[in-house]
PDB file of C-alpha atoms in Angstrom:
ATOM      1  CA  MET A   1     -13.666  52.840  17.566  1.00 78.00           C
ATOM      2  CA  ALA A   2     -11.475  56.149  18.574  1.00 94.00           C
ATOM      3  CA  THR A   3     -10.187  57.265  21.471  1.00 96.00           C
ATOM      4  CA  LEU A   4     -10.204  61.991  21.606  1.00 97.00           C
ATOM      5  CA  THR A   5      -6.803  62.883  24.447  1.00 98.00           C
ATOM      6  CA  VAL A   6      -8.481  66.285  26.074  1.00 98.00           C
ATOM      7  CA  PRO A   7      -7.600  68.529  29.178  1.00 97.00           C
ATOM      8  CA  GLY A   8      -8.286  66.349  31.753  1.00 97.00           C
ATOM      9  CA  ALA A   9      -9.887  62.760  30.131  1.00 98.00           C
ATOM     10  CA  ASP A  10      -9.824  61.045  27.493  1.00 98.00           C
ATOM     11  CA  LEU A  11     -12.790  59.913  25.405  1.00 98.00           C
ATOM     12  CA  TYR A  12     -14.632  57.292  23.194  1.00 98.00           C
ATOM     13  CA  TYR A  13     -16.554  57.511  20.844  1.00 98.00           C
ATOM     14  CA  GLU A  14     -16.692  56.061  17.641  1.00 97.00           C
ATOM     15  CA  VAL A  15     -18.220  57.004  13.950  1.00 98.00           C
ATOM     16  CA  ALA A  16     -20.014  55.125  11.429  1.00 97.00           C
ATOM     17  CA  GLY A  17     -22.411  55.519   8.277  1.00 97.00           C
ATOM     18  CA  SER A  18     -22.491  58.390   6.588  1.00 96.00           C
ATOM     19  CA  GLY A  19     -24.216  62.096   4.722  1.00 96.00           C
ATOM     20  CA  PRO A  20     -24.234  64.644   7.400  1.00 97.00           C
ATOM     21  CA  THR A  21     -23.741  64.572  11.449  1.00 98.00           C
ATOM     22  CA  LEU A  22     -25.759  63.119  13.979  1.00 98.00           C
ATOM     23  CA  LEU A  23     -24.020  62.911  17.044  1.00 98.00           C
ATOM     24  CA  LEU A  24     -25.629  60.865  19.940  1.00 98.00           C
ATOM     25  CA  ILE A  25     -25.048  62.540  23.860  1.00 98.00           C
ATOM     26  CA  ALA A  26     -26.382  59.438  26.923  1.00 96.00           C
ATOM     27  CA  GLY A  27     -27.730  59.854  29.652  1.00 92.00           C
ATOM     28  CA  GLY A  28     -25.475  60.361  33.099  1.00 89.00           C
ATOM     29  CA  ALA A  29     -25.188  57.228  33.999  1.00 90.00           C
ATOM     30  CA  ASP A  30     -25.621  56.206  30.373  1.00 92.00           C
ATOM     31  CA  ASP A  31     -22.454  55.441  26.879  1.00 93.00           C
ATOM     32  CA  GLY A  32     -22.523  55.299  24.317  1.00 93.00           C
ATOM     33  CA  ARG A  33     -23.716  51.490  23.908  1.00 92.00           C
ATOM     34  CA  ASP A  34     -26.943  52.772  24.449  1.00 90.00           C
ATOM     35  CA  PHE A  35     -27.962  53.624  21.132  1.00 95.00           C
ATOM     36  CA  GLY A  36     -26.205  50.486  19.027  1.00 92.00           C
ATOM     37  CA  SER A  37     -29.122  49.270  17.985  1.00 93.00           C
ATOM     38  CA  VAL A  38     -30.125  52.797  17.426  1.00 96.00           C
ATOM     39  CA  ALA A  39     -27.213  54.445  16.068  1.00 97.00           C
ATOM     40  CA  GLU A  40     -27.042  50.942  12.695  1.00 96.00           C
ATOM     41  CA  ASP A  41     -30.228  51.975  11.433  1.00 97.00           C
ATOM     42  CA  LEU A  42     -29.397  55.812  12.127  1.00 98.00           C
ATOM     43  CA  ALA A  43     -26.207  54.867  10.040  1.00 98.00           C
ATOM     44  CA  ARG A  44     -28.073  55.146   6.847  1.00 97.00           C
ATOM     45  CA  HIS A  45     -28.758  58.359   6.355  1.00 97.00           C
ATOM     46  CA  PHE A  46     -25.550  60.677   9.248  1.00 98.00           C
ATOM     47  CA  THR A  47     -22.849  60.431  10.024  1.00 98.00           C
ATOM     48  CA  VAL A  48     -23.746  58.600  13.756  1.00 98.00           C
ATOM     49  CA  VAL A  49     -21.178  60.240  15.965  1.00 98.00           C
ATOM     50  CA  THR A  50     -21.269  58.362  20.130  1.00 98.00           C
ATOM     51  CA  TYR A  51     -19.020  58.751  22.793  1.00 98.00           C
ATOM     52  CA  ASP A  52     -18.915  57.835  26.956  1.00 97.00           C
ATOM     53  CA  THR A  53     -18.734  61.253  29.117  1.00 97.00           C
ATOM     54  CA  ARG A  54     -16.255  62.449  30.722  1.00 97.00           C
ATOM     55  CA  GLY A  55     -15.297  60.004  33.190  1.00 96.00           C
ATOM     56  CA  ILE A  56     -18.188  57.186  32.070  1.00 95.00           C
ATOM     57  CA  SER A  57     -17.215  53.643  31.253  1.00 94.00           C
ATOM     58  CA  ARG A  58     -14.778  53.964  28.508  1.00 95.00           C
ATOM     59  CA  SER A  59     -13.964  58.126  29.382  1.00 97.00           C
ATOM     60  CA  ARG A  60     -11.532  57.857  31.254  1.00 96.00           C
ATOM     61  CA  LEU A  61     -10.534  60.751  34.224  1.00 97.00           C
ATOM     62  CA  HIS A  62      -6.930  61.751  33.945  1.00 97.00           C
ATOM     63  CA  HIS A  63      -6.959  62.623  37.195  1.00 95.00           C
ATOM     64  CA  PRO A  64      -9.745  62.723  39.935  1.00 93.00           C
ATOM     65  CA  VAL A  65     -12.157  65.341  40.180  1.00 94.00           C
ATOM     66  CA  ASP A  66     -14.386  66.785  42.260  1.00 95.00           C
ATOM     67  CA  GLN A  67     -17.321  68.283  40.125  1.00 95.00           C
ATOM     68  CA  VAL A  68     -18.118  67.581  36.092  1.00 97.00           C
ATOM     69  CA  THR A  69     -19.908  71.262  35.270  1.00 97.00           C
ATOM     70  CA  ILE A  70     -21.292  71.969  32.355  1.00 97.00           C
ATOM     71  CA  GLU A  71     -19.055  74.324  30.301  1.00 97.00           C
ATOM     72  CA  THR A  72     -17.106  71.391  30.939  1.00 98.00           C
ATOM     73  CA  GLU A  73     -18.768  68.900  29.461  1.00 98.00           C
ATOM     74  CA  VAL A  74     -20.195  70.762  26.632  1.00 98.00           C
ATOM     75  CA  ALA A  75     -16.178  70.958  25.478  1.00 98.00           C
ATOM     76  CA  ASP A  76     -16.040  67.496  25.157  1.00 98.00           C
ATOM     77  CA  ALA A  77     -18.764  66.685  23.207  1.00 98.00           C
ATOM     78  CA  LEU A  78     -17.616  69.927  20.719  1.00 98.00           C
ATOM     79  CA  ALA A  79     -13.763  67.852  20.689  1.00 98.00           C
ATOM     80  CA  VAL A  80     -15.763  64.685  19.435  1.00 98.00           C
ATOM     81  CA  LEU A  81     -18.009  66.505  17.375  1.00 97.00           C
ATOM     82  CA  SER A  82     -14.246  68.932  16.260  1.00 97.00           C
ATOM     83  CA  GLN A  83     -12.874  65.354  15.234  1.00 97.00           C
ATOM     84  CA  VAL A  84     -15.801  64.159  13.277  1.00 97.00           C
ATOM     85  CA  THR A  85     -16.394  67.574  11.443  1.00 97.00           C
ATOM     86  CA  ASP A  86     -16.027  71.527  11.206  1.00 96.00           C
ATOM     87  CA  ALA A  87     -19.502  71.425   9.532  1.00 96.00           C
ATOM     88  CA  MET A  88     -22.460  72.110  11.195  1.00 96.00           C
ATOM     89  CA  ALA A  89     -23.956  68.881  13.119  1.00 97.00           C
ATOM     90  CA  HIS A  90     -27.409  66.982  14.018  1.00 98.00           C
ATOM     91  CA  VAL A  91     -26.982  66.754  17.946  1.00 98.00           C
ATOM     92  CA  PHE A  92     -29.397  64.464  19.973  1.00 98.00           C
ATOM     93  CA  GLY A  93     -28.922  64.288  23.433  1.00 98.00           C
ATOM     94  CA  THR A  94     -31.377  63.005  26.355  1.00 98.00           C
ATOM     95  CA  SER A  95     -32.041  63.236  29.492  1.00 96.00           C
ATOM     96  CA  ALA A  96     -28.524  64.427  31.229  1.00 96.00           C
ATOM     97  CA  GLY A  97     -27.549  63.996  27.554  1.00 98.00           C
ATOM     98  CA  ALA A  98     -30.196  66.334  26.302  1.00 98.00           C
ATOM     99  CA  GLN A  99     -28.876  69.363  28.545  1.00 98.00           C
ATOM    100  CA  ILE A 100     -25.369  68.975  27.298  1.00 98.00           C
ATOM    101  CA  ALA A 101     -27.001  68.959  24.207  1.00 98.00           C
ATOM    102  CA  LEU A 102     -29.083  71.657  24.865  1.00 98.00           C
ATOM    103  CA  ALA A 103     -26.460  73.373  26.337  1.00 98.00           C
ATOM    104  CA  LEU A 104     -24.632  73.578  23.550  1.00 98.00           C
ATOM    105  CA  ALA A 105     -26.830  74.498  20.968  1.00 98.00           C
ATOM    106  CA  ALA A 106     -26.935  77.515  22.525  1.00 98.00           C
ATOM    107  CA  ARG A 107     -23.721  78.370  23.505  1.00 97.00           C
ATOM    108  CA  ARG A 108     -22.500  76.780  19.713  1.00 97.00           C
ATOM    109  CA  PRO A 109     -25.455  77.567  17.179  1.00 97.00           C
ATOM    110  CA  ASP A 110     -22.800  77.881  14.636  1.00 97.00           C
ATOM    111  CA  ARG A 111     -22.750  74.496  14.642  1.00 97.00           C
ATOM    112  CA  VAL A 112     -25.021  72.573  15.368  1.00 97.00           C
ATOM    113  CA  ALA A 113     -28.008  72.523  12.709  1.00 97.00           C
ATOM    114  CA  ALA A 114     -30.412  70.905  14.715  1.00 97.00           C
ATOM    115  CA  VAL A 115     -30.658  69.260  18.450  1.00 98.00           C
ATOM    116  CA  ILE A 116     -33.751  67.561  19.882  1.00 98.00           C
ATOM    117  CA  ALA A 117     -33.305  66.824  23.046  1.00 98.00           C
ATOM    118  CA  HIS A 118     -35.125  63.870  25.036  1.00 98.00           C
ATOM    119  CA  GLU A 119     -36.715  64.187  28.068  1.00 98.00           C
ATOM    120  CA  PRO A 120     -34.044  66.821  29.626  1.00 98.00           C
ATOM    121  CA  PRO A 121     -33.908  67.095  33.914  1.00 97.00           C
ATOM    122  CA  ALA A 122     -34.192  70.386  33.730  1.00 97.00           C
ATOM    123  CA  VAL A 123     -35.479  70.429  36.985  1.00 97.00           C
ATOM    124  CA  LEU A 124     -35.440  74.434  37.202  1.00 97.00           C
ATOM    125  CA  LEU A 125     -38.343  74.410  34.432  1.00 97.00           C
ATOM    126  CA  LEU A 126     -40.782  73.071  37.466  1.00 97.00           C
ATOM    127  CA  PRO A 127     -43.174  74.979  39.314  1.00 96.00           C
ATOM    128  CA  VAL A 128     -41.657  76.256  42.519  1.00 95.00           C
ATOM    129  CA  ASP A 129     -43.903  74.374  44.497  1.00 96.00           C
ATOM    130  CA  ASP A 130     -42.767  71.428  42.816  1.00 96.00           C
ATOM    131  CA  PRO A 131     -40.215  69.559  45.552  1.00 94.00           C
ATOM    132  CA  ARG A 132     -38.706  67.696  42.498  1.00 95.00           C
ATOM    133  CA  ARG A 133     -36.785  70.048  42.667  1.00 96.00           C
ATOM    134  CA  ASP A 134     -34.199  69.334  43.988  1.00 94.00           C
ATOM    135  CA  LEU A 135     -34.435  65.920  43.675  1.00 95.00           C
ATOM    136  CA  LEU A 136     -30.838  66.165  41.816  1.00 94.00           C
ATOM    137  CA  HIS A 137     -29.649  68.358  45.302  1.00 94.00           C
ATOM    138  CA  ARG A 138     -31.261  65.108  47.374  1.00 95.00           C
ATOM    139  CA  VAL A 139     -30.311  62.524  46.125  1.00 95.00           C
ATOM    140  CA  VAL A 140     -26.073  63.900  45.877  1.00 95.00           C
ATOM    141  CA  ASP A 141     -26.983  64.208  49.900  1.00 95.00           C
ATOM    142  CA  ALA A 142     -28.823  61.128  50.597  1.00 95.00           C
ATOM    143  CA  TYR A 143     -24.851  59.526  48.388  1.00 95.00           C
ATOM    144  CA  ARG A 144     -23.060  60.865  50.962  1.00 95.00           C
ATOM    145  CA  GLU A 145     -24.893  60.588  54.194  1.00 96.00           C
ATOM    146  CA  GLN A 146     -26.229  57.189  53.494  1.00 96.00           C
ATOM    147  CA  GLY A 147     -24.366  55.515  50.525  1.00 95.00           C
ATOM    148  CA  LEU A 148     -24.913  54.256  46.789  1.00 92.00           C
ATOM    149  CA  HIS A 149     -27.614  52.955  47.529  1.00 92.00           C
ATOM    150  CA  ALA A 150     -29.916  54.788  49.936  1.00 94.00           C
ATOM    151  CA  ALA A 151     -29.243  57.037  47.133  1.00 93.00           C
ATOM    152  CA  GLN A 152     -30.422  55.042  44.134  1.00 90.00           C
ATOM    153  CA  GLN A 153     -33.673  54.748  45.689  1.00 92.00           C
ATOM    154  CA  ALA A 154     -33.952  58.244  46.274  1.00 93.00           C
ATOM    155  CA  PHE A 155     -33.521  59.436  42.720  1.00 92.00           C
ATOM    156  CA  ALA A 156     -35.793  56.315  41.792  1.00 90.00           C
ATOM    157  CA  VAL A 157     -38.599  57.012  43.906  1.00 92.00           C
ATOM    158  CA  GLY A 158     -38.701  60.241  43.695  1.00 93.00           C
ATOM    159  CA  ALA A 159     -37.841  60.579  38.881  1.00 93.00           C
ATOM    160  CA  GLY A 160     -40.342  58.181  39.248  1.00 90.00           C
ATOM    161  CA  LEU A 161     -38.355  55.530  37.862  1.00 81.00           C
ATOM    162  CA  GLY A 162     -38.976  51.857  38.225  1.00 59.00           C
ATOM    163  CA  GLY A 163     -42.810  52.855  38.919  1.00 44.00           C
ATOM    164  CA  PRO A 164     -46.069  51.630  36.568  1.00 38.00           C
ATOM    165  CA  ALA A 165     -45.542  52.823  33.099  1.00 36.00           C
ATOM    166  CA  TYR A 166     -49.117  54.567  32.500  1.00 32.00           C
ATOM    167  CA  SER A 167     -49.773  53.601  29.228  1.00 39.00           C
ATOM    168  CA  ASP A 168     -51.109  50.309  27.246  1.00 38.00           C
ATOM    169  CA  GLU A 169     -47.551  50.584  25.207  1.00 47.00           C
ATOM    170  CA  PRO A 170     -45.786  47.030  25.681  1.00 52.00           C
ATOM    171  CA  PRO A 171     -42.348  47.596  28.023  1.00 65.00           C
ATOM    172  CA  PHE A 172     -39.907  46.591  24.279  1.00 61.00           C
ATOM    173  CA  GLU A 173     -40.398  46.172  20.633  1.00 60.00           C
ATOM    174  CA  SER A 174     -39.399  42.948  20.273  1.00 63.00           C
ATOM    175  CA  GLU A 175     -36.804  40.089  22.182  1.00 65.00           C
ATOM    176  CA  ALA A 176     -33.777  42.955  21.510  1.00 62.00           C
ATOM    177  CA  GLY A 177     -35.065  45.653  23.059  1.00 58.00           C
ATOM    178  CA  ALA A 178     -35.423  43.216  26.620  1.00 63.00           C
ATOM    179  CA  THR A 179     -31.034  42.281  25.805  1.00 64.00           C
ATOM    180  CA  ALA A 180     -30.363  45.820  24.995  1.00 65.00           C
ATOM    181  CA  MET A 181     -32.229  47.546  28.522  1.00 65.00           C
ATOM    182  CA  GLN A 182     -30.485  44.247  30.645  1.00 66.00           C
ATOM    183  CA  ASP A 183     -27.766  45.304  29.233  1.00 69.00           C
ATOM    184  CA  LYS A 184     -28.023  48.944  29.109  1.00 69.00           C
ATOM    185  CA  LEU A 185     -28.960  48.429  33.274  1.00 70.00           C
ATOM    186  CA  THR A 186     -26.126  46.900  33.541  1.00 72.00           C
ATOM    187  CA  ARG A 187     -23.125  49.399  32.570  1.00 73.00           C
ATOM    188  CA  MET A 188     -25.543  51.898  34.621  1.00 72.00           C
ATOM    189  CA  GLN A 189     -24.528  50.036  38.010  1.00 77.00           C
ATOM    190  CA  GLY A 190     -20.778  50.714  37.565  1.00 79.00           C
ATOM    191  CA  ASN A 191     -20.964  54.214  36.355  1.00 91.00           C
ATOM    192  CA  PHE A 192     -23.842  55.914  39.161  1.00 90.00           C
ATOM    193  CA  GLU A 193     -21.671  55.926  41.531  1.00 92.00           C
ATOM    194  CA  PHE A 194     -20.304  58.435  38.908  1.00 95.00           C
ATOM    195  CA  PHE A 195     -23.050  59.782  37.370  1.00 94.00           C
ATOM    196  CA  ILE A 196     -24.229  61.334  41.648  1.00 94.00           C
ATOM    197  CA  ALA A 197     -21.006  61.919  42.879  1.00 94.00           C
ATOM    198  CA  ARG A 198     -19.432  64.109  39.700  1.00 96.00           C
ATOM    199  CA  ARG A 199     -22.748  64.287  37.419  1.00 96.00           C
ATOM    200  CA  MET A 200     -25.933  65.451  38.787  1.00 95.00           C
ATOM    201  CA  GLY A 201     -25.549  68.527  41.177  1.00 94.00           C
ATOM    202  CA  PRO A 202     -24.463  69.508  37.404  1.00 96.00           C
ATOM    203  CA  ILE A 203     -27.050  69.192  35.097  1.00 94.00           C
ATOM    204  CA  GLY A 204     -29.693  69.931  38.392  1.00 91.00           C
ATOM    205  CA  ASP A 205     -27.902  72.911  38.062  1.00 94.00           C
ATOM    206  CA  CYS A 206     -28.556  74.529  34.794  1.00 95.00           C
ATOM    207  CA  LEU A 207     -30.843  76.119  33.451  1.00 96.00           C
ATOM    208  CA  PRO A 208     -30.927  75.388  29.737  1.00 96.00           C
ATOM    209  CA  ASP A 209     -30.418  79.273  27.881  1.00 97.00           C
ATOM    210  CA  LEU A 210     -34.471  79.276  26.730  1.00 97.00           C
ATOM    211  CA  GLU A 211     -33.624  83.145  24.917  1.00 97.00           C
ATOM    212  CA  ALA A 212     -30.956  81.713  22.902  1.00 97.00           C
ATOM    213  CA  LEU A 213     -32.917  78.455  21.986  1.00 97.00           C
ATOM    214  CA  ARG A 214     -35.373  80.953  21.592  1.00 96.00           C
ATOM    215  CA  ASN A 215     -33.357  82.083  19.283  1.00 95.00           C
ATOM    216  CA  LEU A 216     -33.211  78.491  17.001  1.00 94.00           C
ATOM    217  CA  HIS A 217     -36.823  78.767  16.121  1.00 88.00           C
ATOM    218  CA  ASP A 218     -37.580  75.125  13.982  1.00 91.00           C
ATOM    219  CA  ARG A 219     -34.192  74.581  14.705  1.00 96.00           C
ATOM    220  CA  ILE A 220     -34.902  73.123  17.734  1.00 97.00           C
ATOM    221  CA  ALA A 221     -37.278  70.226  19.057  1.00 98.00           C
ATOM    222  CA  ILE A 222     -38.063  68.364  22.736  1.00 98.00           C
ATOM    223  CA  GLY A 223     -38.958  64.940  22.930  1.00 98.00           C
ATOM    224  CA  VAL A 224     -40.990  62.728  25.699  1.00 98.00           C
ATOM    225  CA  GLY A 225     -41.826  59.740  25.488  1.00 97.00           C
ATOM    226  CA  ALA A 226     -44.582  57.678  25.408  1.00 96.00           C
ATOM    227  CA  ALA A 227     -45.156  56.075  27.874  1.00 94.00           C
ATOM    228  CA  SER A 228     -43.438  57.507  30.775  1.00 94.00           C
ATOM    229  CA  GLN A 229     -45.825  60.385  32.136  1.00 93.00           C
ATOM    230  CA  ARG A 230     -46.310  61.715  35.411  1.00 93.00           C
ATOM    231  CA  GLN A 231     -42.155  60.711  36.329  1.00 96.00           C
ATOM    232  CA  LEU A 232     -39.812  63.494  36.279  1.00 96.00           C
ATOM    233  CA  ALA A 233     -37.967  64.448  32.959  1.00 96.00           C
ATOM    234  CA  HIS A 234     -41.646  63.834  31.513  1.00 97.00           C
ATOM    235  CA  ASP A 235     -43.198  66.514  33.029  1.00 98.00           C
ATOM    236  CA  THR A 236     -39.663  68.834  33.123  1.00 98.00           C
ATOM    237  CA  GLY A 237     -39.101  67.382  28.457  1.00 98.00           C
ATOM    238  CA  LEU A 238     -42.850  69.716  28.765  1.00 98.00           C
ATOM    239  CA  ALA A 239     -42.175  72.085  30.524  1.00 98.00           C
ATOM    240  CA  LEU A 240     -40.003  73.186  28.674  1.00 98.00           C
ATOM    241  CA  ALA A 241     -41.488  72.533  25.166  1.00 98.00           C
ATOM    242  CA  ALA A 242     -44.428  74.974  26.532  1.00 97.00           C
ATOM    243  CA  VAL A 243     -42.039  78.260  27.747  1.00 97.00           C
ATOM    244  CA  LEU A 244     -40.414  77.155  24.134  1.00 97.00           C
ATOM    245  CA  ASP A 245     -43.837  77.665  22.818  1.00 96.00           C
ATOM    246  CA  GLN A 246     -43.579  74.166  21.563  1.00 95.00           C
ATOM    247  CA  GLN A 247     -45.322  70.240  21.035  1.00 96.00           C
ATOM    248  CA  PRO A 248     -42.915  67.999  22.584  1.00 98.00           C
ATOM    249  CA  VAL A 249     -42.328  64.757  20.052  1.00 98.00           C
ATOM    250  CA  VAL A 250     -44.294  61.871  21.449  1.00 98.00           C
ATOM    251  CA  PHE A 251     -41.010  59.124  21.008  1.00 98.00           C
ATOM    252  CA  PRO A 252     -42.044  54.869  21.500  1.00 96.00           C
ATOM    253  CA  GLY A 253     -41.215  53.538  25.265  1.00 93.00           C
ATOM    254  CA  GLY A 254     -40.636  55.132  28.392  1.00 93.00           C
ATOM    255  CA  HIS A 255     -37.463  56.976  28.997  1.00 94.00           C
ATOM    256  CA  PRO A 256     -35.750  54.903  27.909  1.00 92.00           C
ATOM    257  CA  GLY A 257     -37.020  54.221  25.086  1.00 93.00           C
ATOM    258  CA  TYR A 258     -33.827  54.355  22.920  1.00 94.00           C
ATOM    259  CA  ALA A 259     -32.820  50.989  24.213  1.00 91.00           C
ATOM    260  CA  THR A 260     -36.249  49.018  24.541  1.00 90.00           C
ATOM    261  CA  HIS A 261     -38.076  50.516  21.119  1.00 93.00           C
ATOM    262  CA  PRO A 262     -34.748  50.717  18.921  1.00 93.00           C
ATOM    263  CA  GLN A 263     -36.157  51.199  15.289  1.00 94.00           C
ATOM    264  CA  GLY A 264     -39.188  53.103  16.444  1.00 95.00           C
ATOM    265  CA  PHE A 265     -37.114  55.500  18.144  1.00 97.00           C
ATOM    266  CA  ALA A 266     -34.959  55.657  15.067  1.00 97.00           C
ATOM    267  CA  ARG A 267     -37.754  56.347  12.805  1.00 97.00           C
ATOM    268  CA  VAL A 268     -38.965  59.188  14.598  1.00 98.00           C
ATOM    269  CA  LEU A 269     -35.744  60.572  15.332  1.00 98.00           C
ATOM    270  CA  HIS A 270     -35.049  59.990  12.024  1.00 98.00           C
ATOM    271  CA  GLN A 271     -38.148  62.804  11.341  1.00 97.00           C
ATOM    272  CA  THR A 272     -37.896  65.098  13.947  1.00 98.00           C
ATOM    273  CA  VAL A 273     -34.441  65.934  12.615  1.00 97.00           C
ATOM    274  CA  LEU A 274     -35.138  66.268   8.464  1.00 96.00           C
ATOM    275  CA  SER A 275     -38.628  68.225  10.238  1.00 94.00           C
ATOM    276  CA  CYS A 276     -35.744  70.314  11.655  1.00 90.00           C
ATOM    277  CA  SER A 277     -33.849  72.623   9.177  1.00 60.00           C
ATOM    278  CA  PRO A 278     -30.885  74.728   9.583  1.00 55.00           C
ATOM    279  CA  THR A 279     -31.429  78.568   9.281  1.00 45.00           C
ATOM    280  CA  ARG A 280     -28.127  80.446   8.857  1.00 41.00           C
TER     281      ARG A 280
END
């Protein structure tokens, strides 16, 4: 475990394992601990790097900020990656972390051997008549006008989280998955206000650079959850896969499948990384 000082913040990160580098980027209100069991499994094959994004959990700001831009998020991810290796690396991101991973790959294809984006909330890829296109901004407005609880409710309802899972898959892979999910929810609660107030708007405004991503060819994969059908991030993942003319990779569990189904999730992620062949 270590801390990296970057302009405006101290970023907490951890490195485990050996082999090709694999950077894991957590979702908006989550931190690197979300990948605990997944990272442990993958460390048998890769040098696994996890970190807490700016302003989240153990990554402290030097001073208050209005918004954390996607450019800053990408610079932070690249700074952490550069602490570990100068070589090309595999990058996985989930949810808001997938938006960061995609932006990093588009801006710095020389540093990314492969990018796997799990349910990126690229809402601007939804049809123009889909009311969820401006959901993230409506959540921010609810926070400013009515407070955190109202914003959380608006987000959960609009994103389809906390509702029924549209599959027969059991909710947890094991008792360890249930424990990991409870720990995740506890940590999220402490980070949710910063995520909504400072990060959600820029993440929602981020339209992936489709031309740059198409140029990655077989170095990119888009993932969706087996149990997250009809939820916002599942649908945006499908939309991105469609415009890139890809068949999405189906990961175990729902949107937080890395926590609820860590062994199966790690297995699919490992297979997906191996299937993405870098071209130089």
